[in-house]
PDB file of C-alpha atoms in Angstrom:
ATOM      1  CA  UNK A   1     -66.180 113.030   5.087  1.00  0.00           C
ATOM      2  CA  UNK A   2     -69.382 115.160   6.107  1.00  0.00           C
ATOM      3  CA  UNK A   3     -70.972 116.673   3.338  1.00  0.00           C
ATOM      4  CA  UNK A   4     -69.611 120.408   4.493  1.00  0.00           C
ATOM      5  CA  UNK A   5     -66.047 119.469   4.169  1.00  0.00           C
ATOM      6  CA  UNK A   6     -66.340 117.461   0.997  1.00  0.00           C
ATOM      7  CA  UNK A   7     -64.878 120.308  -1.346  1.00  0.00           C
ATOM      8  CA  UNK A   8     -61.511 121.202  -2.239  1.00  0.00           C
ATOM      9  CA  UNK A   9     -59.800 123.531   0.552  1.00  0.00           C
ATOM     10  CA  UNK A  10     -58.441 125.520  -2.183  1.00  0.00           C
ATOM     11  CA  UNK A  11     -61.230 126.219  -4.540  1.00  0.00           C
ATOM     12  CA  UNK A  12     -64.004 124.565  -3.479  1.00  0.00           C
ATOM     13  CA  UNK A  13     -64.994 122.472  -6.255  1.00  0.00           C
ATOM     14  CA  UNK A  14     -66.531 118.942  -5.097  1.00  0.00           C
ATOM     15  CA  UNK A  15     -64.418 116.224  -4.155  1.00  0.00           C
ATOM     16  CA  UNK A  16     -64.966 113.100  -5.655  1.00  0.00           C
ATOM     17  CA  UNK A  17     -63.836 109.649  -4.162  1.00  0.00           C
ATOM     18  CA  UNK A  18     -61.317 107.772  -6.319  1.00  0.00           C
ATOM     19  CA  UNK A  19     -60.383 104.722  -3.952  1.00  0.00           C
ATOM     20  CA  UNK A  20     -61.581 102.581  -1.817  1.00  0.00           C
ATOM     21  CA  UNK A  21     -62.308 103.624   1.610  1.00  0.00           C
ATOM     22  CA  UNK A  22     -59.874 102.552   4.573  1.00  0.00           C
ATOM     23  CA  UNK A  23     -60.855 100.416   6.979  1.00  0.00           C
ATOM     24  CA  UNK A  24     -59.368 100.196  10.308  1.00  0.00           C
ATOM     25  CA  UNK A  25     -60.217  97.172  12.796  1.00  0.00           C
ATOM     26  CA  UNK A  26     -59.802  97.101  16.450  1.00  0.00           C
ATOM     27  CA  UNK A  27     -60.541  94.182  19.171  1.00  0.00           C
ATOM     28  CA  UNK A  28     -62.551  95.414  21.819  1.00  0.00           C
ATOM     29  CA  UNK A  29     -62.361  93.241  25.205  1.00  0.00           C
ATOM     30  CA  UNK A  30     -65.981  93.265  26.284  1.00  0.00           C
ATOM     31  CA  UNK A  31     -65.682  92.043  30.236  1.00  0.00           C
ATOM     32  CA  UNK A  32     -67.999  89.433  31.301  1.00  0.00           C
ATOM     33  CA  UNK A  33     -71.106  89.933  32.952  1.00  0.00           C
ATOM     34  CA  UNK A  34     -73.712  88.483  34.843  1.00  0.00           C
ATOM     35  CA  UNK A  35     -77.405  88.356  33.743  1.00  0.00           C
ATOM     36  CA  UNK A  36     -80.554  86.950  35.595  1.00  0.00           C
ATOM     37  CA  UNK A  37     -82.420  85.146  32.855  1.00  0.00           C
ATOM     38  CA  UNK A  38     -86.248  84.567  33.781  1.00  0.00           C
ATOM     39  CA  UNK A  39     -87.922  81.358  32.677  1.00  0.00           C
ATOM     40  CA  UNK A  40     -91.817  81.307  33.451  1.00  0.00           C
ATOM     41  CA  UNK A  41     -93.675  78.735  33.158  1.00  0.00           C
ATOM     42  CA  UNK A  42     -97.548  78.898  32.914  1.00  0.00           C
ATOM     43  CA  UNK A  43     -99.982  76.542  34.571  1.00  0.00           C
ATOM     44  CA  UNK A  44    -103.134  75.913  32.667  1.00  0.00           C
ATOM     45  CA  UNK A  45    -106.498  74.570  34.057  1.00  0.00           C
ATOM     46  CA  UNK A  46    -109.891  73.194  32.089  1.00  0.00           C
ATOM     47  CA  UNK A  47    -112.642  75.175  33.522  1.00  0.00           C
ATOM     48  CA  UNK A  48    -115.035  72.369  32.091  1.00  0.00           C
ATOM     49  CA  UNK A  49    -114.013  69.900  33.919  1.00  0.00           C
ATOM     50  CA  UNK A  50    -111.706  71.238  36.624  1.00  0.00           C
ATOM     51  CA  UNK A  51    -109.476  67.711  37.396  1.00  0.00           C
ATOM     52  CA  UNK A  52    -107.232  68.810  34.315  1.00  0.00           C
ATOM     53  CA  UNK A  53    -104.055  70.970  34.878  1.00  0.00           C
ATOM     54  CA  UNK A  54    -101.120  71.160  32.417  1.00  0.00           C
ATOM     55  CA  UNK A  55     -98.208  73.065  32.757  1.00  0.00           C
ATOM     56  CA  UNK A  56     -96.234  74.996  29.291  1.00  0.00           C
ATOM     57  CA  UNK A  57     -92.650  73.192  28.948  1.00  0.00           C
ATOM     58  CA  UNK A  58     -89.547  74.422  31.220  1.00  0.00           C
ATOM     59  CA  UNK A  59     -86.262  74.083  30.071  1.00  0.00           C
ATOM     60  CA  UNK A  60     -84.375  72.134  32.552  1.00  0.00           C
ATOM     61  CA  UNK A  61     -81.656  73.246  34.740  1.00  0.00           C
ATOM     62  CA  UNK A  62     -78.441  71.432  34.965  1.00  0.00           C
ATOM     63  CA  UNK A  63     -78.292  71.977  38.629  1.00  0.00           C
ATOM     64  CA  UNK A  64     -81.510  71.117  40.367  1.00  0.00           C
ATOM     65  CA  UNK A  65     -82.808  74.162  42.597  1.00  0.00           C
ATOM     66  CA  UNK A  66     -80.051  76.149  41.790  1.00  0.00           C
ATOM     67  CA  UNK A  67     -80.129  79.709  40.387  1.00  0.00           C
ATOM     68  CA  UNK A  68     -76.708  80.429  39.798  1.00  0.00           C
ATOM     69  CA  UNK A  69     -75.646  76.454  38.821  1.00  0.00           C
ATOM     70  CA  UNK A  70     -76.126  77.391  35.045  1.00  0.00           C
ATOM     71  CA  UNK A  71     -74.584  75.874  32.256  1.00  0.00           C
ATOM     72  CA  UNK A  72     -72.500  79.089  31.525  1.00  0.00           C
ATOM     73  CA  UNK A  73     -71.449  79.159  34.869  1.00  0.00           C
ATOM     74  CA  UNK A  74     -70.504  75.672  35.579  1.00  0.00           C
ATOM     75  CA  UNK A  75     -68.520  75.508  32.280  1.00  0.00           C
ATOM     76  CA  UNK A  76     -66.591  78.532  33.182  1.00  0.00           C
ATOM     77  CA  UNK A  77     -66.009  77.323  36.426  1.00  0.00           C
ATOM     78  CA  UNK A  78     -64.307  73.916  34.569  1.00  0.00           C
ATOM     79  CA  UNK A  79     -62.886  75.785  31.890  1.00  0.00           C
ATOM     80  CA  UNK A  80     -60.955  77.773  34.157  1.00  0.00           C
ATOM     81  CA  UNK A  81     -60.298  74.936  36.112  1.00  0.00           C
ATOM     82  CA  UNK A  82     -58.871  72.413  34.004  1.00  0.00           C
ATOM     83  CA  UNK A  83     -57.808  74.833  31.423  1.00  0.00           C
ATOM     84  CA  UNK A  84     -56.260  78.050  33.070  1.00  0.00           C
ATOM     85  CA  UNK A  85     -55.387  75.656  36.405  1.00  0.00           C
ATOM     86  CA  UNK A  86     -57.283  78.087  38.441  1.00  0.00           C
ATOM     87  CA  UNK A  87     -58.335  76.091  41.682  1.00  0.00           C
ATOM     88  CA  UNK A  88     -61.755  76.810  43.350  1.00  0.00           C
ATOM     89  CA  UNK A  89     -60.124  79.055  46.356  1.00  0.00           C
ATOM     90  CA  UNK A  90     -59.212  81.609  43.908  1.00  0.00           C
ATOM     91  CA  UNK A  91     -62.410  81.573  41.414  1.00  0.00           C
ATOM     92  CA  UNK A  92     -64.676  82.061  44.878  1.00  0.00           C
ATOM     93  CA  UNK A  93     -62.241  85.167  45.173  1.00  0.00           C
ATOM     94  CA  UNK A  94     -63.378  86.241  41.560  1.00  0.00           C
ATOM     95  CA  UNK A  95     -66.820  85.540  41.728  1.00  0.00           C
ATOM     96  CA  UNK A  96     -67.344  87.633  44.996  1.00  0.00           C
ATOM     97  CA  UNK A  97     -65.794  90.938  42.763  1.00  0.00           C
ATOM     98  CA  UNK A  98     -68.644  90.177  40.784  1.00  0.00           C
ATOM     99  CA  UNK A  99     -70.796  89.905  43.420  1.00  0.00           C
ATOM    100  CA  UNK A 100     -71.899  86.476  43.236  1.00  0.00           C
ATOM    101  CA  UNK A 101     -70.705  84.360  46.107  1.00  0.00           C
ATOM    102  CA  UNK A 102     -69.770  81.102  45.113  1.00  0.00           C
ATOM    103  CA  UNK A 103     -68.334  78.972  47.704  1.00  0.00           C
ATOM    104  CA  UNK A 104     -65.069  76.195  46.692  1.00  0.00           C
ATOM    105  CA  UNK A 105     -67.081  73.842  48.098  1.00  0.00           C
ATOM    106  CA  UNK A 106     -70.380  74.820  46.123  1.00  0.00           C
ATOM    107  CA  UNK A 107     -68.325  75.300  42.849  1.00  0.00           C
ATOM    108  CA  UNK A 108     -66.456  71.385  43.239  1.00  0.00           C
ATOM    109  CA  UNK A 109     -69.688  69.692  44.282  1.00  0.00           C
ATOM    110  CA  UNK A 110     -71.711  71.157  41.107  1.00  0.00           C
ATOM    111  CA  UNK A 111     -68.426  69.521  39.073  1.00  0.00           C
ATOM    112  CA  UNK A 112     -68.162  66.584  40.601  1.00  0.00           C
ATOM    113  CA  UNK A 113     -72.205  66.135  39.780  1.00  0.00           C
ATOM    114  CA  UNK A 114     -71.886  67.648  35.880  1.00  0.00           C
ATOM    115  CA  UNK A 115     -69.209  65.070  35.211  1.00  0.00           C
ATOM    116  CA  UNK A 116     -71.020  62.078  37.109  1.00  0.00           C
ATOM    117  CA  UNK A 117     -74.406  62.860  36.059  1.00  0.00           C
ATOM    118  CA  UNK A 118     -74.371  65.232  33.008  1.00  0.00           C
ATOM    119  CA  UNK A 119     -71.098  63.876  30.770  1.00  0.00           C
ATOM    120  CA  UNK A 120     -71.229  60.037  31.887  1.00  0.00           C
ATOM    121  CA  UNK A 121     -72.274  58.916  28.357  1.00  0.00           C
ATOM    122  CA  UNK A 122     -69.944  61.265  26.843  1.00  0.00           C
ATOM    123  CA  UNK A 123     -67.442  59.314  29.102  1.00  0.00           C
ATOM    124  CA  UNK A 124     -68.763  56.002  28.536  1.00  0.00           C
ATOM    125  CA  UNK A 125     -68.328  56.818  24.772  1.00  0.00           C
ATOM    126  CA  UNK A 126     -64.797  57.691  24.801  1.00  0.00           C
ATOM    127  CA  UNK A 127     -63.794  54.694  26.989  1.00  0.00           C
ATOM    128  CA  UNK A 128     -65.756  52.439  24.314  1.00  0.00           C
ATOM    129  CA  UNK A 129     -63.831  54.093  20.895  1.00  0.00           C
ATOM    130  CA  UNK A 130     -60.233  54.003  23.643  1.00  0.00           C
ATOM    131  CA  UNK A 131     -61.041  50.244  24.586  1.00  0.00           C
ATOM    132  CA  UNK A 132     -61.065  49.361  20.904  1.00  0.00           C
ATOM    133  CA  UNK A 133     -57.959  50.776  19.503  1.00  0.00           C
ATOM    134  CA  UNK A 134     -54.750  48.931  19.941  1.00  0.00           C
ATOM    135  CA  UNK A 135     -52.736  51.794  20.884  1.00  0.00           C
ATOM    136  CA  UNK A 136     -53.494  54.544  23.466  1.00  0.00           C
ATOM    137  CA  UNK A 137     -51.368  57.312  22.923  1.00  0.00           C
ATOM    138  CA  UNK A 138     -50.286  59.628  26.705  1.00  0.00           C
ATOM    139  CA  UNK A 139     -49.206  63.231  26.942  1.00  0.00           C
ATOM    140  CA  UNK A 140     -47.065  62.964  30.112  1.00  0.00           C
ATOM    141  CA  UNK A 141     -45.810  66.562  29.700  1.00  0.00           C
ATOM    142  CA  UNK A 142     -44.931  67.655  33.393  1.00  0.00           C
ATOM    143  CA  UNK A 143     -47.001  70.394  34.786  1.00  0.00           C
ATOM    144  CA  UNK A 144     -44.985  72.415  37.509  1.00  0.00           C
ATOM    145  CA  UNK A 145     -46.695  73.348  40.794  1.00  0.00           C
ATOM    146  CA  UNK A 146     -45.418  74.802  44.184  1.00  0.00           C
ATOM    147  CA  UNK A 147     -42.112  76.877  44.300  1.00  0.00           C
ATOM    148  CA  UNK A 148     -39.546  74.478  43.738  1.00  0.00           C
ATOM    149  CA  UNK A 149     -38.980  73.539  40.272  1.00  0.00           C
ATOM    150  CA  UNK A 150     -38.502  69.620  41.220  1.00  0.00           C
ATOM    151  CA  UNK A 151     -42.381  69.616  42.374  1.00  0.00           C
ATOM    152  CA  UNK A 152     -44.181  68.233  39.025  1.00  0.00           C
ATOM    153  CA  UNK A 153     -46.980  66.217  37.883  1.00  0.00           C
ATOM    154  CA  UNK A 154     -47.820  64.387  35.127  1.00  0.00           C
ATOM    155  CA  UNK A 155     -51.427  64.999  34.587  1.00  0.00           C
ATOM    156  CA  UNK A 156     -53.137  61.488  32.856  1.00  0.00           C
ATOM    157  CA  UNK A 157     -54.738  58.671  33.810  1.00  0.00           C
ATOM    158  CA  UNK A 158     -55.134  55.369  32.246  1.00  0.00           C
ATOM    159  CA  UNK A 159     -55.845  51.823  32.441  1.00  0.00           C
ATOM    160  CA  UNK A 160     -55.264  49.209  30.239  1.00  0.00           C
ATOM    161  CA  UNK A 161     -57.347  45.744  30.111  1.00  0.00           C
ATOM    162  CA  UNK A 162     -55.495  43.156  28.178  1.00  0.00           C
TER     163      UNK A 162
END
């Protein structure tokens, strides 16, 4: 309480606190948003000698030439994707309400390089540590698409070398 009310209503002696205080939590949903992030990188020169030019380090982008290819971006693109089944039509929808205009086509190319380029040894890796266990264990739950109930998938794939 603020100093001013801290006395007793009904004769004004001092209140003094005898319990803990309360504490009320509350989520609050914070919506995404979009920020420009600004690497610079400096060139440097030796004036003694003038044939020597180094540049400062530059982090390097997952997409080449690409501004809006980030890592953030590109993993929420496959998160909601592969997680939330979301398919590129309707994310380009989303991403022009935030006003950055992501194409289907841009969106599945930048995937299609991530996972060739960026996660092969991640991929090689798993196929190693899967080659060498005797059993491989499938999920085939069916995942329902279109209107009729009898259209399903089973999502997997998997080959076995004996």
């Amino acid at each position: 309480m603020p100093n001013e009310k801290c006395s007793c209503p009904e004769c004004h002696a001092r209140l003094v606190q005898v319990a803990n205080p309360k504490i009320r939590e509350e989520v609050k949903f914070v919506p995404a948003k979009l920020r420009l992030i600004e690497h610079h990188q400096v060139v440097y020169k030796c004036l003694e000698y003038h044939l020597k030019i180094s540049k400062a380090p530059m982090p390097r982008s997952l997409i080449s030439h690409s501004k809006t290819g980030s890592p953030s971006i590109v993993a929420h693109i496959a998160a909601m994707k592969y997680v939330y089944k979301v398919p590129c039509y309707r994310q380009e929808a989303m991403w022009k309400l935030k006003r950055l205009p992501l194409t289907r086509q841009q969106m599945s190319k930048w995937l299609i390089d991530v996972f060739n380029n960026q996660l092969s040894p991640l991929y090689d890796l798993l196929l190693k540590e899967l080659k060498r266990q005797r059993f491989l264990h499938v999920d085939e739950t069916p995942y329902n698409f279109g209107f009729r109930k009898s259209q399903h998938l089973l999502l997997g794939c998997y080959k076995l070398k004996i």
